[in-house]
Amino acid sequence: MVSKVVVIRCPFCGSDRVSKNGHNKTGKQVYNCNNSECKHRNFIEDYTHKAYLPDVRKQVLKMAIDGTGTRATGRILGISKDTVTAILKKHKNGPGK
Ligand SMILES: [Zn+2]
């Protein structure tokens, strides 16, 4: 059995330089983003499960255009290969902007 290492990333800038910052009222883990360029200085763990955030999606599509493979894209962005595939599929099916 291989246990997955979960890397917490800031959902806004994608930085993994985050630190725990206690819990909010509902008991959710709150993180601080240590990226000084980031506009959102803290976020809640829940957000990290949403790999479909606009920035991530944009990045995936950009890398696909550049010819980066799904596996490499996932590794670089810290999301799963399946997520990358799902984003690309969704994009192909819906030509909406
Ligand atoms: Zn950030």
PDB file of C-alpha atoms and ligand atoms in Angstrom:
ATOM      1  CA  MET A   1       0.000   0.000   0.000  1.00  0.00           C
ATOM      2  CA  VAL A   2       1.324   3.373  -0.948  1.00  0.00           C
ATOM      3  CA  SER A   3       0.014   6.211   1.086  1.00  0.00           C
ATOM      4  CA  LYS A   4      -0.552   9.422  -0.768  1.00  0.00           C
ATOM      5  CA  VAL A   5       1.180  12.501   0.415  1.00  0.00           C
ATOM      6  CA  VAL A   6      -1.242  15.356   0.307  1.00  0.00           C
ATOM      7  CA  VAL A   7       0.389  18.606  -0.548  1.00  0.00           C
ATOM      8  CA  ILE A   8      -1.652  21.565   0.536  1.00  0.00           C
ATOM      9  CA  ARG A   9      -1.507  24.367  -1.931  1.00  0.00           C
ATOM     10  CA  CYS A  10      -2.929  27.817  -1.936  1.00  0.00           C
ATOM     11  CA  PRO A  11      -5.959  27.602  -4.229  1.00  0.00           C
ATOM     12  CA  PHE A  12      -5.417  31.147  -5.384  1.00  0.00           C
ATOM     13  CA  CYS A  13      -1.774  31.218  -6.428  1.00  0.00           C
ATOM     14  CA  GLY A  14      -0.916  27.509  -6.372  1.00  0.00           C
ATOM     15  CA  SER A  15       1.976  27.967  -3.977  1.00  0.00           C
ATOM     16  CA  ASP A  16       2.791  25.107  -1.656  1.00  0.00           C
ATOM     17  CA  ARG A  17       4.453  27.467   0.769  1.00  0.00           C
ATOM     18  CA  VAL A  18       1.583  27.422   3.183  1.00  0.00           C
ATOM     19  CA  SER A  19       1.388  27.091   6.913  1.00  0.00           C
ATOM     20  CA  LYS A  20      -1.351  26.062   9.278  1.00  0.00           C
ATOM     21  CA  ASN A  21      -3.159  28.849  10.997  1.00  0.00           C
ATOM     22  CA  GLY A  22      -5.547  27.214  13.406  1.00  0.00           C
ATOM     23  CA  HIS A  23      -9.191  26.481  12.751  1.00  0.00           C
ATOM     24  CA  ASN A  24     -12.164  28.594  11.894  1.00  0.00           C
ATOM     25  CA  LYS A  25     -15.512  28.623  13.689  1.00  0.00           C
ATOM     26  CA  THR A  26     -16.737  25.518  11.931  1.00  0.00           C
ATOM     27  CA  GLY A  27     -13.609  23.571  12.843  1.00  0.00           C
ATOM     28  CA  LYS A  28     -12.033  23.641   9.407  1.00  0.00           C
ATOM     29  CA  GLN A  29      -8.297  23.889   9.080  1.00  0.00           C
ATOM     30  CA  VAL A  30      -7.205  27.361   8.081  1.00  0.00           C
ATOM     31  CA  TYR A  31      -3.970  27.896   6.195  1.00  0.00           C
ATOM     32  CA  ASN A  32      -1.832  30.914   5.572  1.00  0.00           C
ATOM     33  CA  CYS A  33      -0.335  31.453   2.163  1.00  0.00           C
ATOM     34  CA  ASN A  34       3.288  32.523   2.490  1.00  0.00           C
ATOM     35  CA  ASN A  35       3.577  33.771  -1.036  1.00  0.00           C
ATOM     36  CA  SER A  36       3.982  37.527  -0.707  1.00  0.00           C
ATOM     37  CA  GLU A  37       2.596  38.033  -4.210  1.00  0.00           C
ATOM     38  CA  CYS A  38      -0.639  36.309  -3.313  1.00  0.00           C
ATOM     39  CA  LYS A  39      -3.715  38.458  -2.792  1.00  0.00           C
ATOM     40  CA  HIS A  40      -5.393  35.874  -0.598  1.00  0.00           C
ATOM     41  CA  ARG A  41      -3.379  35.422   2.507  1.00  0.00           C
ATOM     42  CA  ASN A  42      -5.381  32.621   4.017  1.00  0.00           C
ATOM     43  CA  PHE A  43      -7.718  29.908   2.916  1.00  0.00           C
ATOM     44  CA  ILE A  44      -9.600  26.921   4.242  1.00  0.00           C
ATOM     45  CA  GLU A  45      -8.566  23.369   3.534  1.00  0.00           C
ATOM     46  CA  ASP A  46     -11.805  22.609   1.711  1.00  0.00           C
ATOM     47  CA  TYR A  47     -10.824  24.761  -1.197  1.00  0.00           C
ATOM     48  CA  THR A  48      -7.863  22.579  -1.967  1.00  0.00           C
ATOM     49  CA  HIS A  49     -10.140  19.802  -3.135  1.00  0.00           C
ATOM     50  CA  LYS A  50     -11.420  21.942  -5.944  1.00  0.00           C
ATOM     51  CA  ALA A  51      -8.927  21.303  -8.650  1.00  0.00           C
ATOM     52  CA  TYR A  52     -11.158  23.083 -11.121  1.00  0.00           C
ATOM     53  CA  LEU A  53     -10.360  26.526  -9.955  1.00  0.00           C
ATOM     54  CA  PRO A  54     -10.115  28.938 -12.861  1.00  0.00           C
ATOM     55  CA  ASP A  55      -6.389  29.446 -12.470  1.00  0.00           C
ATOM     56  CA  VAL A  56      -5.650  25.744 -12.413  1.00  0.00           C
ATOM     57  CA  ARG A  57      -7.886  25.134 -15.389  1.00  0.00           C
ATOM     58  CA  LYS A  58      -6.268  27.924 -17.327  1.00  0.00           C
ATOM     59  CA  GLN A  59      -2.861  26.492 -16.559  1.00  0.00           C
ATOM     60  CA  VAL A  60      -3.888  23.001 -17.639  1.00  0.00           C
ATOM     61  CA  LEU A  61      -5.214  24.279 -20.950  1.00  0.00           C
ATOM     62  CA  LYS A  62      -2.127  26.371 -21.527  1.00  0.00           C
ATOM     63  CA  MET A  63       0.145  23.429 -20.893  1.00  0.00           C
ATOM     64  CA  ALA A  64      -1.909  21.253 -23.210  1.00  0.00           C
ATOM     65  CA  ILE A  65      -1.377  23.803 -25.971  1.00  0.00           C
ATOM     66  CA  ASP A  66       2.326  23.750 -25.208  1.00  0.00           C
ATOM     67  CA  GLY A  67       2.254  20.002 -25.665  1.00  0.00           C
ATOM     68  CA  THR A  68       2.798  19.033 -22.060  1.00  0.00           C
ATOM     69  CA  GLY A  69       1.460  15.556 -21.349  1.00  0.00           C
ATOM     70  CA  THR A  70      -1.370  15.050 -18.892  1.00  0.00           C
ATOM     71  CA  ARG A  71       0.835  13.203 -16.460  1.00  0.00           C
ATOM     72  CA  ALA A  72       3.522  15.882 -16.471  1.00  0.00           C
ATOM     73  CA  THR A  73       0.898  18.600 -16.197  1.00  0.00           C
ATOM     74  CA  GLY A  74      -0.630  16.940 -13.172  1.00  0.00           C
ATOM     75  CA  ARG A  75       2.722  16.502 -11.536  1.00  0.00           C
ATOM     76  CA  ILE A  76       3.722  20.113 -12.089  1.00  0.00           C
ATOM     77  CA  LEU A  77       0.407  21.528 -10.912  1.00  0.00           C
ATOM     78  CA  GLY A  78       0.040  19.090  -8.063  1.00  0.00           C
ATOM     79  CA  ILE A  79      -3.235  17.620  -9.281  1.00  0.00           C
ATOM     80  CA  SER A  80      -4.003  14.121 -10.460  1.00  0.00           C
ATOM     81  CA  LYS A  81      -3.699  12.951 -14.047  1.00  0.00           C
ATOM     82  CA  ASP A  82      -7.398  12.167 -13.983  1.00  0.00           C
ATOM     83  CA  THR A  83      -8.200  15.706 -13.028  1.00  0.00           C
ATOM     84  CA  VAL A  84      -6.130  16.996 -15.910  1.00  0.00           C
ATOM     85  CA  THR A  85      -7.940  14.646 -18.276  1.00  0.00           C
ATOM     86  CA  ALA A  86     -11.304  15.737 -16.925  1.00  0.00           C
ATOM     87  CA  ILE A  87     -10.484  19.395 -17.408  1.00  0.00           C
ATOM     88  CA  LEU A  88      -9.337  18.830 -20.976  1.00  0.00           C
ATOM     89  CA  LYS A  89     -12.368  16.715 -21.777  1.00  0.00           C
ATOM     90  CA  LYS A  90     -14.714  19.308 -20.392  1.00  0.00           C
ATOM     91  CA  HIS A  91     -12.978  21.960 -22.403  1.00  0.00           C
ATOM     92  CA  LYS A  92     -13.258  19.986 -25.640  1.00  0.00           C
ATOM     93  CA  ASN A  93     -16.917  19.226 -25.116  1.00  0.00           C
ATOM     94  CA  GLY A  94     -17.893  22.739 -24.294  1.00  0.00           C
ATOM     95  CA  PRO A  95     -16.519  25.455 -26.548  1.00  0.00           C
ATOM     96  CA  GLY A  96     -17.724  28.079 -24.111  1.00  0.00           C
ATOM     97  CA  LYS A  97     -15.274  30.640 -22.894  1.00  0.00           C
TER      98      LYS A  97
HETATM   99 ZN    ZN B   1      -1.568  32.145  -2.300  1.00  0.00          ZN
END
